[in-house]
Structures are given as C-alpha cells and as structure tokens.
PDB file of C-alpha atoms in Angstrom:
ATOM      1  CA  MET O  24      18.693 -15.847  -3.216  1.00  0.00           C
ATOM      2  CA  PRO O  25      21.473 -18.414  -2.949  1.00  0.00           C
ATOM      3  CA  GLU O  26      20.516 -21.973  -2.093  1.00  0.00           C
ATOM      4  CA  ILE O  27      22.578 -24.869  -0.794  1.00  0.00           C
ATOM      5  CA  ILE O  28      21.242 -28.403  -1.014  1.00  0.00           C
ATOM      6  CA  VAL O  29      22.771 -30.660   1.638  1.00  0.00           C
ATOM      7  CA  LYS O  30      23.043 -34.349   0.744  1.00  0.00           C
ATOM      8  CA  PHE O  31      24.159 -37.407   2.661  1.00  0.00           C
ATOM      9  CA  ALA O  32      24.493 -40.729   0.788  1.00  0.00           C
ATOM     10  CA  ASP O  33      22.876 -39.086  -2.272  1.00  0.00           C
ATOM     11  CA  LYS O  34      19.741 -38.202  -0.283  1.00  0.00           C
ATOM     12  CA  VAL O  35      18.700 -34.577   0.189  1.00  0.00           C
ATOM     13  CA  ILE O  36      18.563 -33.899   3.920  1.00  0.00           C
ATOM     14  CA  GLU O  37      18.268 -30.106   3.902  1.00  0.00           C
ATOM     15  CA  ARG O  38      17.742 -27.111   1.622  1.00  0.00           C
ATOM     16  CA  VAL O  39      19.155 -23.809   2.836  1.00  0.00           C
ATOM     17  CA  VAL O  40      18.030 -20.569   1.173  1.00  0.00           C
ATOM     18  CA  THR O  41      19.689 -17.496   2.621  1.00  0.00           C
ATOM     19  CA  GLU O  42      19.720 -13.718   2.443  1.00  0.00           C
ATOM     20  CA  LYS O  43      22.650 -13.470   4.873  1.00  0.00           C
ATOM     21  CA  ASP O  44      26.037 -11.964   3.989  1.00  0.00           C
ATOM     22  CA  HIS O  45      27.679 -15.239   4.982  1.00  0.00           C
ATOM     23  CA  ILE O  46      26.818 -18.679   6.320  1.00  0.00           C
ATOM     24  CA  SER O  47      28.870 -20.941   8.542  1.00  0.00           C
ATOM     25  CA  ILE O  48      29.235 -24.700   8.123  1.00  0.00           C
ATOM     26  CA  GLY O  49      30.375 -27.057  10.851  1.00  0.00           C
ATOM     27  CA  ARG O  50      29.627 -29.760  13.393  1.00  0.00           C
ATOM     28  CA  THR O  51      28.271 -27.643  16.269  1.00  0.00           C
ATOM     29  CA  SER O  52      24.745 -26.254  16.572  1.00  0.00           C
ATOM     30  CA  ASP O  53      25.859 -22.602  16.380  1.00  0.00           C
ATOM     31  CA  ASN O  54      26.518 -23.010  12.607  1.00  0.00           C
ATOM     32  CA  ASP O  55      24.007 -22.086   9.905  1.00  0.00           C
ATOM     33  CA  ILE O  56      24.503 -25.516   8.315  1.00  0.00           C
ATOM     34  CA  VAL O  57      25.136 -28.237  10.887  1.00  0.00           C
ATOM     35  CA  LEU O  58      26.862 -31.392   9.621  1.00  0.00           C
ATOM     36  CA  ASP O  59      26.727 -33.791  12.536  1.00  0.00           C
ATOM     37  CA  ASN O  60      29.750 -36.016  12.014  1.00  0.00           C
ATOM     38  CA  ARG O  61      33.000 -36.411  13.969  1.00  0.00           C
ATOM     39  CA  GLY O  62      35.061 -35.984  10.783  1.00  0.00           C
ATOM     40  CA  ILE O  63      33.858 -32.401  10.456  1.00  0.00           C
ATOM     41  CA  SER O  64      35.410 -29.536  12.394  1.00  0.00           C
ATOM     42  CA  ARG O  65      33.306 -27.501  14.828  1.00  0.00           C
ATOM     43  CA  ARG O  66      33.728 -24.431  12.568  1.00  0.00           C
ATOM     44  CA  HIS O  67      34.665 -26.088   9.286  1.00  0.00           C
ATOM     45  CA  ALA O  68      33.970 -23.562   6.511  1.00  0.00           C
ATOM     46  CA  ARG O  69      32.164 -20.355   5.600  1.00  0.00           C
ATOM     47  CA  ILE O  70      30.539 -19.011   2.452  1.00  0.00           C
ATOM     48  CA  ASP O  71      30.716 -15.231   1.940  1.00  0.00           C
ATOM     49  CA  PHE O  72      28.204 -13.644  -0.428  1.00  0.00           C
ATOM     50  CA  ALA O  73      29.898 -10.243  -0.875  1.00  0.00           C
ATOM     51  CA  ASP O  74      29.679  -8.381  -4.201  1.00  0.00           C
ATOM     52  CA  ASN O  75      27.431 -11.037  -5.761  1.00  0.00           C
ATOM     53  CA  GLN O  76      30.465 -13.335  -5.975  1.00  0.00           C
ATOM     54  CA  PRO O  77      30.055 -16.164  -3.433  1.00  0.00           C
ATOM     55  CA  GLU O  78      33.306 -17.474  -2.000  1.00  0.00           C
ATOM     56  CA  LEU O  79      33.853 -20.639   0.040  1.00  0.00           C
ATOM     57  CA  ILE O  80      36.539 -20.365   2.724  1.00  0.00           C
ATOM     58  CA  ASP O  81      37.949 -23.349   4.619  1.00  0.00           C
ATOM     59  CA  LEU O  82      38.465 -22.371   8.275  1.00  0.00           C
ATOM     60  CA  ASP O  83      41.628 -24.422   8.837  1.00  0.00           C
ATOM     61  CA  SER O  84      39.593 -27.611   9.098  1.00  0.00           C
ATOM     62  CA  LEU O  85      41.422 -30.819   9.925  1.00  0.00           C
ATOM     63  CA  ASN O  86      40.001 -32.921   7.054  1.00  0.00           C
ATOM     64  CA  GLY O  87      39.670 -30.233   4.398  1.00  0.00           C
ATOM     65  CA  THR O  88      37.001 -28.817   2.137  1.00  0.00           C
ATOM     66  CA  PHE O  89      36.585 -29.844  -1.496  1.00  0.00           C
ATOM     67  CA  VAL O  90      34.890 -28.199  -4.468  1.00  0.00           C
ATOM     68  CA  ASN O  91      34.234 -30.454  -7.437  1.00  0.00           C
ATOM     69  CA  GLN O  92      36.699 -33.010  -5.983  1.00  0.00           C
ATOM     70  CA  MET O  93      39.548 -30.484  -5.602  1.00  0.00           C
ATOM     71  CA  LYS O  94      40.805 -29.548  -2.132  1.00  0.00           C
ATOM     72  CA  VAL O  95      40.449 -25.804  -1.601  1.00  0.00           C
ATOM     73  CA  ILE O  96      41.246 -23.129   0.952  1.00  0.00           C
ATOM     74  CA  ARG O  97      39.376 -20.337  -0.855  1.00  0.00           C
ATOM     75  CA  GLN O  98      37.206 -20.859  -3.913  1.00  0.00           C
ATOM     76  CA  PHE O  99      34.656 -18.751  -5.786  1.00  0.00           C
ATOM     77  CA  LEU O 100      31.447 -20.722  -6.241  1.00  0.00           C
ATOM     78  CA  HIS O 101      29.307 -21.162  -9.341  1.00  0.00           C
ATOM     79  CA  ASP O 102      25.946 -22.800 -10.010  1.00  0.00           C
ATOM     80  CA  ASN O 103      25.913 -26.553  -9.421  1.00  0.00           C
ATOM     81  CA  ASP O 104      29.333 -26.639  -7.716  1.00  0.00           C
ATOM     82  CA  LYS O 105      29.614 -29.641  -5.394  1.00  0.00           C
ATOM     83  CA  ILE O 106      31.174 -28.851  -2.023  1.00  0.00           C
ATOM     84  CA  THR O 107      32.289 -31.980  -0.176  1.00  0.00           C
ATOM     85  CA  ILE O 108      32.820 -31.832   3.566  1.00  0.00           C
ATOM     86  CA  GLY O 109      33.339 -35.202   5.197  1.00  0.00           C
ATOM     87  CA  LYS O 110      30.630 -37.546   3.939  1.00  0.00           C
ATOM     88  CA  PHE O 111      28.303 -34.673   3.028  1.00  0.00           C
ATOM     89  CA  ASP O 112      27.839 -33.051  -0.372  1.00  0.00           C
ATOM     90  CA  LEU O 113      26.528 -29.512  -0.578  1.00  0.00           C
ATOM     91  CA  ILE O 114      25.303 -28.396  -3.990  1.00  0.00           C
ATOM     92  CA  PHE O 115      25.515 -24.636  -4.478  1.00  0.00           C
ATOM     93  CA  PHE O 116      23.119 -22.510  -6.536  1.00  0.00           C
ATOM     94  CA  GLN O 117      23.402 -18.740  -6.917  1.00  0.00           C
ATOM     95  CA  ASP O 118      19.624 -18.559  -7.242  1.00  0.00           C
ATOM     96  CA  SER O 119      17.119 -20.891  -5.573  1.00  0.00           C
ATOM     97  CA  GLN O 120      15.013 -20.878  -8.768  1.00  0.00           C
ATOM     98  CA  THR O 121      17.933 -22.501 -10.629  1.00  0.00           C
ATOM     99  CA  SER O 122      18.038 -25.340  -8.102  1.00  0.00           C
ATOM    100  CA  ALA O 123      14.305 -25.915  -8.523  1.00  0.00           C
ATOM    101  CA  LYS O 124      14.785 -26.260 -12.284  1.00  0.00           C
ATOM    102  CA  MET O 125      17.683 -28.698 -11.754  1.00  0.00           C
ATOM    103  CA  SER O 126      15.569 -30.778  -9.354  1.00  0.00           C
ATOM    104  CA  ASP O 127      12.834 -31.043 -11.976  1.00  0.00           C
ATOM    105  CA  ILE O 128      15.342 -32.263 -14.554  1.00  0.00           C
ATOM    106  CA  GLU O 129      16.896 -34.822 -12.187  1.00  0.00           C
ATOM    107  CA  GLU O 130      13.568 -36.424 -11.250  1.00  0.00           C
ATOM    108  CA  THR O 131      12.430 -39.388 -13.303  1.00  0.00           C
ATOM    109  CA  ALA O 132       8.721 -39.745 -13.857  1.00  0.00           C
ATOM    110  CA  VAL O 133       7.088 -43.124 -13.382  1.00  0.00           C
ATOM    111  CA  LEU O 134       5.040 -43.986 -16.443  1.00  0.00           C
ATOM    112  CA  ASP O 135       1.477 -45.000 -15.784  1.00  0.00           C
ATOM    113  CA  THR O 136      -0.189 -44.686 -19.122  1.00  0.00           C
ATOM    114  CA  LYS O 137      -2.805 -46.991 -20.577  1.00  0.00           C
ATOM    115  CA  ARG O 138      -0.418 -48.082 -23.342  1.00  0.00           C
ATOM    116  CA  GLN O 139       2.402 -48.805 -20.868  1.00  0.00           C
ATOM    117  CA  ARG O 140       0.058 -50.929 -18.704  1.00  0.00           C
ATOM    118  CA  GLU O 141      -1.177 -52.845 -21.771  1.00  0.00           C
ATOM    119  CA  MET O 142       2.377 -53.600 -22.922  1.00  0.00           C
ATOM    120  CA  THR O 143       3.388 -54.726 -19.439  1.00  0.00           C
ATOM    121  CA  GLN O 144       0.322 -56.984 -19.187  1.00  0.00           C
ATOM    122  CA  ALA O 145       0.993 -58.461 -22.654  1.00  0.00           C
ATOM    123  CA  VAL O 146       4.496 -59.457 -21.607  1.00  0.00           C
ATOM    124  CA  LYS O 147       3.240 -61.008 -18.360  1.00  0.00           C
ATOM    125  CA  SER O 148       0.470 -63.010 -20.065  1.00  0.00           C
ATOM    126  CA  ASN O 149       2.559 -64.132 -23.059  1.00  0.00           C
ATOM    127  CA  PRO O 150       5.896 -65.480 -21.923  1.00  0.00           C
ATOM    128  CA  LEU O 151       8.565 -65.698 -24.587  1.00  0.00           C
ATOM    129  CA  GLU O 152       8.100 -69.465 -25.002  1.00  0.00           C
ATOM    130  CA  ASP O 153       4.446 -68.929 -25.937  1.00  0.00           C
ATOM    131  CA  LEU O 154       5.391 -66.372 -28.553  1.00  0.00           C
ATOM    132  CA  MET O 155       7.924 -68.605 -30.281  1.00  0.00           C
ATOM    133  CA  GLU O 156       6.633 -70.891 -33.016  1.00  0.00           C
ATOM    134  CA  THR O 157       8.054 -74.392 -32.984  1.00  0.00           C
ATOM    135  CA  ARG O 158       7.877 -76.679 -35.993  1.00  0.00           C
ATOM    136  CA  PRO O 159      10.069 -79.400 -37.464  1.00  0.00           C
ATOM    137  CA  ILE O 160      12.677 -78.325 -39.959  1.00  0.00           C
ATOM    138  CA  PRO O 161      13.631 -80.890 -42.642  1.00  0.00           C
ATOM    139  CA  ILE O 162      17.335 -81.659 -42.836  1.00  0.00           C
ATOM    140  CA  HIS O 163      18.710 -83.066 -46.077  1.00  0.00           C
ATOM    141  CA  SER O 164      21.678 -85.350 -45.982  1.00  0.00           C
ATOM    142  CA  HIS O 165      24.176 -85.700 -48.804  1.00  0.00           C
ATOM    143  CA  GLY O 166      25.836 -89.056 -49.207  1.00  0.00           C
ATOM    144  CA  ASP O 167      26.126 -90.578 -45.744  1.00  0.00           C
ATOM    145  CA  SER O 168      22.722 -92.068 -45.073  1.00  0.00           C
ATOM    146  CA  LYS O 169      21.946 -95.733 -45.867  1.00  0.00           C
ATOM    147  CA  SER O 170      19.362 -94.751 -48.434  1.00  0.00           C
ATOM    148  CA  ASP O 171      21.986 -92.864 -50.409  1.00  0.00           C
ATOM    149  CA  ARG O 172      24.418 -95.822 -50.456  1.00  0.00           C
ATOM    150  CA  LYS O 173      24.454 -98.214 -53.341  1.00  0.00           C
ATOM    151  CA  GLU O 174      25.993-101.552 -52.877  1.00  0.00           C
ATOM    152  CA  HIS O 175      28.567-102.569 -55.420  1.00  0.00           C
ATOM    153  CA  HIS O 176      29.375-106.202 -55.908  1.00  0.00           C
TER     154      HIS O 176
END
C-alpha cells in the first residue's frame, strides 16, 4: 500500500497509508491530507493511484506543487520522491514497507556501551593538560652567549 510521510520543519507530523484510488491534499478538512497553512489552496493537489503508476496532479493551486524541487502540473511518482507544498514536505513511497526500511536507515542509534562509557569517563577525568608531559628541553647556543666569547686584547 502506498504511504505518504508528511513533514513540517523536518519533523514527521503524519503518516498516511492508503488503499484508495486517489487522495486529495489541501487546506480544508474535507481533504485526505490536510495541510493547515494559508499558503496552501483549499484543494491543492491530488494523487491518483491508477494502474499501479501513482501520479501527482496540481489542481491549479496558487503557489504551485513541487516534486524534488521542480514545479509540476502532473508528475508520476517514485519511491522517496519529495513533494513540496507550501512549507510542508510529503515523502512518497509506493509501499509502506519501503518507508519503514528508510526510517530505520535514517535513525541514528545512541551508543550506550560499556566501552563507550569508559572512554567518555576517561576523557572527563583526564583533561588534556594532565595527559601532556612537561619537562625542560635544553637549548644549545652557537656563538652568541657570553661563555662562548673570548676576549682578544
């Protein structure tokens, strides 16, 4: 089943999985995907799922519809296409299982292993200054010091 992930400011705000023949996108509550923003038309766009070839159709919106940063009127959709409508991004997946796999890849795991904790603690307890060895280094002078000068009379 197709899935559309709706994002605002890079945050997922909705996941839409559908078995419908088409879905509507717009500002008013009678749409399947409601994007509540004045820059979005009441009936902004539609996605048709006929013949297993999803197609995005702009419904003469005032501010336009974009797919992968290109303004479109009609556009066939493919996995991971980014539809931009106003300040919203909608990520399209032909199959909701594909989107789940992509979400797993995009997530970053927080390490909490014993070794990671030990290394972090070692850095906190041994600041860089403590780890550096300081000792005097002899400097040899050639010809300008008083001890090297011989008086000539």
